[in-house]
Short mmCIF file of C-alpha atoms (C1' of nucleotides) in Angstrom, two decimals:
data_model
loop_
_atom_site.label_atom_id
_atom_site.label_comp_id
_atom_site.label_asym_id
_atom_site.label_seq_id
_atom_site.Cartn_x
_atom_site.Cartn_y
_atom_site.Cartn_z
CA UNK A 1 36.86 35.54 -61.36
CA UNK A 2 35.52 35.28 -57.81
CA UNK A 3 32.04 35.47 -56.34
CA UNK A 4 32.38 39.20 -55.79
CA UNK A 5 32.93 39.84 -59.50
CA UNK A 6 29.59 38.18 -60.10
CA UNK A 7 27.89 40.28 -57.46
CA UNK A 8 29.31 43.53 -58.81
CA UNK A 9 28.12 42.65 -62.29
CA UNK A 10 24.62 42.17 -60.97
CA UNK A 11 24.68 45.53 -59.27
CA UNK A 12 25.97 47.17 -62.42
CA UNK A 13 23.00 45.79 -64.31
CA UNK A 14 20.32 46.47 -61.70
CA UNK A 15 21.64 49.65 -60.15
CA UNK A 16 24.18 51.28 -62.46
CA UNK A 17 23.87 54.46 -60.42
CA UNK A 18 25.73 52.93 -57.47
CA UNK A 19 29.51 53.23 -57.18
CA UNK A 20 30.47 49.77 -55.95
CA UNK A 21 34.22 50.27 -55.78
CA UNK A 22 34.32 50.07 -51.97
CA UNK A 23 32.03 47.05 -52.07
CA UNK A 24 34.59 45.22 -54.17
CA UNK A 25 37.22 45.79 -51.53
CA UNK A 26 35.13 45.15 -48.43
CA UNK A 27 33.25 42.25 -50.00
CA UNK A 28 36.42 40.41 -50.91
CA UNK A 29 37.89 41.01 -47.51
CA UNK A 30 34.76 39.72 -45.78
CA UNK A 31 34.48 36.67 -47.95
CA UNK A 32 38.15 35.84 -47.69
CA UNK A 33 37.91 35.97 -43.92
CA UNK A 34 35.05 33.48 -44.02
CA UNK A 35 37.13 31.01 -46.03
CA UNK A 36 40.21 31.47 -43.86
CA UNK A 37 38.27 31.12 -40.62
CA UNK A 38 36.62 27.97 -41.77
CA UNK A 39 39.98 26.37 -42.47
CA UNK A 40 41.55 27.54 -39.25
CA UNK A 41 38.64 26.21 -37.19
CA UNK A 42 39.55 22.74 -38.38
CA UNK A 43 42.93 23.03 -36.73
CA UNK A 44 41.42 24.32 -33.51
CA UNK A 45 38.92 21.49 -33.33
CA UNK A 46 41.75 18.96 -33.48
CA UNK A 47 42.67 20.26 -30.03
CA UNK A 48 39.11 20.43 -28.72
CA UNK A 49 39.08 24.20 -29.18
CA UNK A 50 37.30 26.76 -31.29
CA UNK A 51 38.59 30.13 -32.39
CA UNK A 52 37.23 31.77 -29.25
CA UNK A 53 38.89 29.44 -26.77
CA UNK A 54 42.07 29.28 -28.84
CA UNK A 55 42.26 33.04 -28.91
CA UNK A 56 41.87 33.33 -25.17
CA UNK A 57 44.48 30.68 -24.38
CA UNK A 58 46.87 32.13 -26.93
CA UNK A 59 46.47 35.62 -25.51
CA UNK A 60 47.41 34.38 -22.05
CA UNK A 61 50.27 32.31 -23.41
CA UNK A 62 51.92 35.03 -25.44
CA UNK A 63 51.60 37.50 -22.56
CA UNK A 64 54.40 35.50 -20.89
CA UNK A 65 54.97 34.71 -17.22
CA UNK A 66 52.91 34.44 -15.11
CA UNK A 67 50.40 33.73 -17.92
CA UNK A 68 47.70 35.72 -16.16
CA UNK A 69 45.48 38.60 -17.31
CA UNK A 70 42.23 40.19 -16.20
CA UNK A 71 38.92 39.47 -17.96
CA UNK A 72 38.29 43.10 -18.75
CA UNK A 73 41.68 43.53 -20.35
CA UNK A 74 41.21 40.34 -22.34
CA UNK A 75 37.78 41.40 -23.56
CA UNK A 76 39.11 44.73 -24.71
CA UNK A 77 41.97 43.32 -26.74
CA UNK A 78 39.72 40.65 -28.27
CA UNK A 79 36.96 43.10 -29.21
CA UNK A 80 34.27 41.22 -27.30
CA UNK A 81 31.86 42.16 -24.51
CA UNK A 82 32.40 41.37 -20.86
CA UNK A 83 29.51 38.91 -20.83
CA UNK A 84 31.03 36.96 -23.68
CA UNK A 85 34.31 36.96 -21.83
CA UNK A 86 32.71 35.50 -18.71
CA UNK A 87 31.22 32.72 -20.78
CA UNK A 88 34.50 31.92 -22.53
CA UNK A 89 36.30 31.74 -19.23
CA UNK A 90 33.61 29.50 -17.74
CA UNK A 91 34.10 26.99 -20.53
CA UNK A 92 37.86 26.90 -20.11
CA UNK A 93 37.62 26.62 -16.35
CA UNK A 94 35.34 23.60 -16.80
CA UNK A 95 37.90 21.86 -18.96
CA UNK A 96 40.69 22.80 -16.57
CA UNK A 97 42.71 24.87 -19.01
CA UNK A 98 42.55 28.12 -17.03
CA UNK A 99 41.67 29.11 -13.48
CA UNK A 100 40.30 32.21 -11.77
CA UNK A 101 42.31 33.81 -8.98
CA UNK A 102 40.72 36.62 -7.03
CA UNK A 103 42.98 39.59 -6.51
CA UNK A 104 44.05 40.58 -3.00
CA UNK A 105 44.50 44.28 -3.71
CA UNK A 106 41.28 44.92 -5.61
CA UNK A 107 38.56 42.49 -4.68
CA UNK A 108 36.46 43.32 -7.72
CA UNK A 109 39.22 41.99 -9.85
CA UNK A 110 40.10 38.48 -10.98
CA UNK A 111 43.15 37.07 -12.72
CA UNK A 112 42.67 34.42 -15.39
CA UNK A 113 45.65 32.06 -15.35
CA UNK A 114 46.79 29.30 -17.65
CA UNK A 115 47.00 25.97 -15.87
CA UNK A 116 49.83 23.59 -16.68
CA UNK A 117 47.43 21.61 -18.86
CA UNK A 118 46.34 24.79 -20.57
CA UNK A 119 49.88 25.87 -21.26
CA UNK A 120 50.82 22.49 -22.66
CA UNK A 121 47.76 22.42 -24.91
CA UNK A 122 48.08 25.91 -26.31
CA UNK A 123 51.77 25.49 -26.91
CA UNK A 124 51.04 22.56 -29.21
CA UNK A 125 47.95 24.16 -30.74
CA UNK A 126 49.80 27.33 -31.64
CA UNK A 127 52.38 25.38 -33.57
CA UNK A 128 49.68 23.61 -35.55
CA UNK A 129 47.87 26.88 -36.10
CA UNK A 130 50.96 28.61 -37.45
CA UNK A 131 51.48 25.69 -39.81
CA UNK A 132 47.89 25.98 -41.04
CA UNK A 133 48.30 29.68 -41.63
CA UNK A 134 51.39 28.97 -43.67
CA UNK A 135 49.50 26.68 -46.00
CA UNK A 136 46.68 29.23 -46.24
CA UNK A 137 48.97 31.92 -47.64
CA UNK A 138 51.13 29.54 -49.63
CA UNK A 139 49.27 30.31 -52.86
CA UNK A 140 50.40 33.94 -52.81
CA UNK A 141 53.83 35.02 -53.99
CA UNK A 142 56.08 36.44 -51.34
CA UNK A 143 55.82 39.84 -52.94
CA UNK A 144 52.02 39.77 -52.94
CA UNK A 145 52.02 38.58 -49.35
CA UNK A 146 54.24 41.44 -48.22
CA UNK A 147 52.27 44.00 -50.16
CA UNK A 148 48.98 42.72 -48.85
CA UNK A 149 50.22 42.68 -45.26
CA UNK A 150 51.47 46.24 -45.60
CA UNK A 151 48.23 47.53 -47.10
CA UNK A 152 46.12 45.80 -44.47
CA UNK A 153 48.38 47.34 -41.85
CA UNK A 154 47.87 50.81 -43.26
CA UNK A 155 44.15 50.26 -43.29
CA UNK A 156 43.90 48.67 -39.85
CA UNK A 157 45.90 51.51 -38.33
CA UNK A 158 42.99 53.82 -39.16
CA UNK A 159 40.83 51.89 -36.72
CA UNK A 160 43.51 51.16 -34.15
CA UNK A 161 45.79 54.09 -33.51
CA UNK A 162 48.20 53.91 -30.58
CA UNK A 163 47.71 50.38 -29.33
CA UNK A 164 51.40 49.86 -28.75
CA UNK B 1 51.23 50.56 -34.98
CA UNK B 2 48.15 48.36 -34.72
CA UNK B 3 47.07 45.64 -32.31
CA UNK B 4 48.63 42.96 -34.49
CA UNK B 5 52.07 44.53 -34.21
CA UNK B 6 51.76 44.17 -30.48
CA UNK B 7 50.69 40.55 -30.74
CA UNK B 8 53.56 39.67 -33.07
CA UNK B 9 56.04 41.27 -30.70
CA UNK B 10 54.75 39.10 -27.88
CA UNK B 11 55.11 35.97 -29.97
CA UNK B 12 58.63 36.99 -30.95
CA UNK B 13 59.52 37.22 -27.29
CA UNK B 14 57.76 34.08 -26.06
CA UNK B 15 58.13 31.84 -29.07
CA UNK B 16 60.93 33.16 -31.32
CA UNK B 17 60.92 29.79 -33.10
CA UNK B 18 57.58 30.51 -34.78
CA UNK B 19 57.42 32.21 -38.18
CA UNK B 20 54.50 34.58 -37.72
CA UNK B 21 54.56 36.17 -41.16
CA UNK B 22 51.25 34.61 -42.22
CA UNK B 23 49.74 35.55 -38.87
CA UNK B 24 50.48 39.18 -39.60
CA UNK B 25 48.50 38.98 -42.80
CA UNK B 26 45.58 36.85 -41.60
CA UNK B 27 45.38 38.60 -38.23
CA UNK B 28 45.09 42.03 -39.80
CA UNK B 29 42.51 40.82 -42.26
CA UNK B 30 40.43 39.22 -39.50
CA UNK B 31 40.62 42.22 -37.24
CA UNK B 32 39.87 44.66 -40.03
CA UNK B 33 36.77 42.70 -40.91
CA UNK B 34 35.57 42.95 -37.32
CA UNK B 35 35.88 46.73 -37.38
CA UNK B 36 34.24 47.07 -40.79
CA UNK B 37 31.37 44.76 -39.90
CA UNK B 38 30.66 46.60 -36.71
CA UNK B 39 30.34 49.87 -38.59
CA UNK B 40 28.21 48.41 -41.36
CA UNK B 41 25.83 46.83 -38.86
CA UNK B 42 24.94 50.32 -37.68
CA UNK B 43 23.63 51.17 -41.12
CA UNK B 44 21.64 47.95 -41.33
CA UNK B 45 20.02 48.52 -37.97
CA UNK B 46 18.72 51.90 -39.15
CA UNK B 47 16.51 49.88 -41.48
CA UNK B 48 15.58 47.23 -38.93
CA UNK B 49 17.99 44.76 -40.52
CA UNK B 50 21.19 42.98 -39.63
CA UNK B 51 23.89 41.83 -41.98
CA UNK B 52 22.15 38.48 -42.47
CA UNK B 53 18.79 39.87 -43.47
CA UNK B 54 20.36 42.66 -45.49
CA UNK B 55 22.45 40.15 -47.37
CA UNK B 56 19.45 38.02 -48.23
CA UNK B 57 17.31 40.92 -49.41
CA UNK B 58 20.20 42.38 -51.39
CA UNK B 59 20.89 39.05 -53.08
CA UNK B 60 17.28 38.83 -54.24
CA UNK B 61 17.26 42.46 -55.30
CA UNK B 62 20.40 42.37 -57.40
CA UNK B 63 19.31 39.13 -59.08
CA UNK B 64 16.77 41.28 -60.96
CA UNK B 65 13.25 40.45 -62.09
CA UNK B 66 11.36 38.56 -60.80
CA UNK B 67 13.39 38.99 -57.59
CA UNK B 68 13.02 35.33 -56.73
CA UNK B 69 15.57 32.64 -55.88
CA UNK B 70 15.55 29.25 -54.17
CA UNK B 71 16.72 28.78 -50.57
CA UNK B 72 19.35 26.24 -51.51
CA UNK B 73 20.87 28.51 -54.11
CA UNK B 74 20.85 31.43 -51.70
CA UNK B 75 22.51 29.39 -48.96
CA UNK B 76 25.24 28.29 -51.32
CA UNK B 77 26.15 31.76 -52.51
CA UNK B 78 26.04 33.12 -48.96
CA UNK B 79 28.22 30.35 -47.51
CA UNK B 80 25.66 29.35 -44.90
CA UNK B 81 23.86 26.09 -44.08
CA UNK B 82 20.34 25.26 -45.18
CA UNK B 83 19.07 25.42 -41.62
CA UNK B 84 20.39 28.93 -41.20
CA UNK B 85 18.75 29.86 -44.48
CA UNK B 86 15.37 28.57 -43.30
CA UNK B 87 15.67 30.68 -40.19
CA UNK B 88 16.64 33.81 -42.10
CA UNK B 89 13.72 33.40 -44.44
CA UNK B 90 11.32 32.84 -41.54
CA UNK B 91 12.30 36.16 -40.02
CA UNK B 92 11.83 38.06 -43.25
CA UNK B 93 8.50 36.39 -43.96
CA UNK B 94 7.30 37.47 -40.50
CA UNK B 95 8.13 41.09 -41.27
CA UNK B 96 6.57 40.84 -44.72
CA UNK B 97 9.70 41.60 -46.71
CA UNK B 98 9.79 38.32 -48.62
CA UNK B 99 7.33 35.52 -49.32
CA UNK B 100 7.58 31.82 -50.08
CA UNK B 101 6.03 30.50 -53.28
CA UNK B 102 5.93 26.75 -53.76
CA UNK B 103 7.00 25.64 -57.20
CA UNK B 104 4.52 23.93 -59.52
CA UNK B 105 7.06 21.86 -61.41
CA UNK B 106 9.08 20.58 -58.47
CA UNK B 107 7.06 20.38 -55.32
CA UNK B 108 10.12 20.04 -53.10
CA UNK B 109 11.18 23.45 -54.24
CA UNK B 110 10.28 26.92 -53.02
CA UNK B 111 10.93 30.34 -54.46
CA UNK B 112 11.77 33.20 -52.10
CA UNK B 113 10.42 36.43 -53.54
CA UNK B 114 10.86 40.05 -52.57
CA UNK B 115 7.56 41.69 -51.69
CA UNK B 116 6.89 45.26 -52.74
CA UNK B 117 7.72 46.37 -49.21
CA UNK B 118 10.91 44.32 -49.29
CA UNK B 119 11.99 45.80 -52.57
CA UNK B 120 11.34 49.34 -51.40
CA UNK B 121 13.26 48.77 -48.18
CA UNK B 122 16.31 47.11 -49.68
CA UNK B 123 16.51 49.70 -52.42
CA UNK B 124 16.88 52.41 -49.82
CA UNK B 125 19.09 50.33 -47.53
CA UNK B 126 21.53 49.52 -50.31
CA UNK B 127 22.05 53.18 -51.05
CA UNK B 128 22.82 53.88 -47.41
CA UNK B 129 25.09 50.84 -47.23
CA UNK B 130 27.09 51.92 -50.25
CA UNK B 131 27.49 55.34 -48.70
CA UNK B 132 28.75 53.77 -45.48
CA UNK B 133 31.23 51.67 -47.37
CA UNK B 134 32.52 54.78 -49.08
CA UNK B 135 33.26 56.44 -45.78
CA UNK B 136 34.90 53.24 -44.52
CA UNK B 137 37.48 53.24 -47.31
CA UNK B 138 37.83 57.01 -47.48
CA UNK B 139 41.01 56.96 -45.39
CA UNK B 140 42.89 55.00 -48.03
CA UNK B 141 44.39 56.64 -51.08
CA UNK B 142 42.87 55.62 -54.39
CA UNK B 143 46.07 53.84 -55.29
CA UNK B 144 46.11 51.84 -52.07
CA UNK B 145 42.45 50.99 -52.50
CA UNK B 146 42.99 49.68 -56.00
CA UNK B 147 46.06 47.69 -55.01
CA UNK B 148 44.33 46.22 -52.00
CA UNK B 149 41.27 45.26 -54.02
CA UNK B 150 43.44 43.58 -56.64
CA UNK B 151 45.46 41.63 -54.09
CA UNK B 152 42.38 40.48 -52.23
CA UNK B 153 40.95 39.41 -55.57
CA UNK B 154 44.01 37.35 -56.38
CA UNK B 155 43.82 35.74 -52.98
CA UNK B 156 40.08 35.12 -52.99
CA UNK B 157 40.28 33.51 -56.40
CA UNK B 158 42.31 30.72 -54.80
CA UNK B 159 39.26 29.76 -52.77
CA UNK B 160 36.63 30.52 -55.39
CA UNK B 161 37.62 29.40 -58.85
CA UNK B 162 34.97 29.47 -61.60
CA UNK B 163 32.07 31.08 -59.86
CA UNK B 164 31.19 33.22 -62.88
"C1'" DC C 1 7.30 -0.97 -62.14
"C1'" DG C 2 9.65 -0.57 -57.62
"C1'" DA C 3 13.61 0.00 -54.53
"C1'" DA C 4 17.42 2.81 -53.72
"C1'" DT C 5 19.41 7.14 -54.16
"C1'" DT C 6 19.49 11.99 -54.64
"C1'" DT C 7 17.65 16.58 -54.04
"C1'" DA C 8 15.34 20.50 -51.59
"C1'" DT C 9 13.84 22.08 -47.50
"C1'" DC C 10 12.85 22.16 -42.72
"C1'" DT C 11 13.44 20.72 -37.62
"C1'" DT C 12 15.90 20.13 -33.43
"C1'" DG C 13 19.16 20.99 -29.88
"C1'" DA C 14 23.44 23.00 -28.59
"C1'" DC C 15 26.43 26.83 -28.58
"C1'" DG C 16 28.59 31.57 -28.85
"C1'" DT C 17 27.53 36.30 -28.88
"C1'" DC C 18 25.44 40.56 -27.55
"C1'" DA C 19 22.86 44.34 -25.02
"C1'" DA C 20 21.19 45.62 -20.86
"C1'" DG C 21 21.27 45.46 -16.30
"C1'" DA C 22 22.68 43.56 -11.53
"C1'" DT C 23 26.25 43.09 -8.04
"C1'" DT C 24 30.20 44.17 -5.52
"C1'" DT C 25 34.09 46.95 -4.47
"C1'" DA C 26 36.92 51.11 -5.04
"C1'" DT C 27 37.39 56.07 -5.60
"C1'" DA C 28 36.02 60.93 -5.74
"C1'" DT C 29 33.51 64.82 -3.91
"C1'" DA C 30 31.26 67.65 -0.71
"C1'" DT D 1 32.16 60.84 6.91
"C1'" DA D 2 28.51 60.17 3.75
"C1'" DT D 3 27.01 60.07 -0.76
"C1'" DA D 4 27.64 59.68 -5.43
"C1'" DT D 5 30.19 57.95 -9.12
"C1'" DA D 6 33.15 54.76 -11.39
"C1'" DA D 7 35.14 50.24 -12.28
"C1'" DA D 8 35.29 45.03 -12.75
"C1'" DT D 9 32.74 41.20 -13.30
"C1'" DC D 10 28.77 38.40 -13.79
"C1'" DT D 11 23.69 37.38 -15.02
"C1'" DT D 12 19.81 37.18 -17.98
"C1'" DG D 13 17.23 36.67 -22.11
"C1'" DA D 14 17.15 36.95 -26.99
"C1'" DC D 15 19.13 35.85 -31.28
"C1'" DG D 16 21.88 33.79 -35.23
"C1'" DT D 17 24.46 29.90 -36.51
"C1'" DC D 18 25.69 25.18 -37.10
"C1'" DA D 19 25.61 19.97 -37.37
"C1'" DA D 20 22.83 16.25 -37.70
"C1'" DG D 21 18.91 14.32 -38.89
"C1'" DA D 22 13.85 14.31 -40.52
"C1'" DT D 23 10.56 14.81 -44.26
"C1'" DA D 24 8.93 14.76 -48.74
"C1'" DA D 25 9.39 14.69 -53.62
"C1'" DA D 26 12.03 13.57 -57.78
"C1'" DT D 27 15.18 10.59 -60.27
"C1'" DT D 28 17.88 6.51 -61.42
"C1'" DC D 29 18.21 2.00 -62.84
"C1'" DG D 30 17.83 -3.00 -62.26
#
DNA sequence: CGAATTTATCTTGACGTCAAGATTTATATA
DNA sequence: TATATAAATCTTGACGTCAAGATAAATTCG
């Protein structure tokens, strides 16, 4: 019995005409994400980061040498606006974890690069983050975990075709 | 092939020591929620609402007569802080969709009540929202939908025991 | 009864995000 | 070549959220 069960019961009483099947799915997904995010933020804050700054550093890190990507490309893969991206970069530049390098070929363009400090920090933070994620799924059986991952993949693919 | 597949491949190349199984699950869930929320916000904005104000009005509405609950109770069920709750209420009071009624028995306490206008609006908005949710899950087979809902329920229950 | 604690709500200040638009540079078209 | 269009990034102002603390009323208990 979770909070969504309670909500669906209320709807059934007040508005029995509504088919709340989809709400059961989407509601649980939304609420689960809130719980998971809250826990993961704790790990990030141990490294002086939040999910936004962690995500940016991690994206640069996993892109491999030379650990440099453009703001526009980053914003697109992170599903955020360009203004938000500028702000995120500003914060990380202030703390010395990334730096901006203007491009020579296209002078509109900028490369965001991990500094040595940034690389060292994110390398550690990622390990802690992966450990946290392990504990967060530990309550599920391996079978449930695999099934859930597969179903979420099927669903997500409907919103994100061809992002290979 | 979704965006998470791409991310996991990068991690496998850069940090093959990390077990990213849980990341596949949590990453897809997080990203899916972002897509779903973005779509649902469109419906809310048609009624001059956002997900926050919709959620508050809907919570009052589905609680049934007399469509009145206390801020603290609302904040708890919505997983938000009391300060955020105050702000949300302020907005809805300004637009005349809810009103504050001080309690007679406990003068620290306030009841947040749907106005007639608020009830009329949320009644309509809920119908549109349910319709949107239907289209958002329409791509999944009924079997997948049921399985996914059940698995999310199992998982969510680990964070929300005994909220009947 | 009276002091300490708890409860319910609101206030403040900082922060992250977005939409819309500004700026600068590159590219396409006539 | 000149003009228009497109692309990449940044700026601005508004908004929602949170953490921490303030305020006020109720409750506990010595």
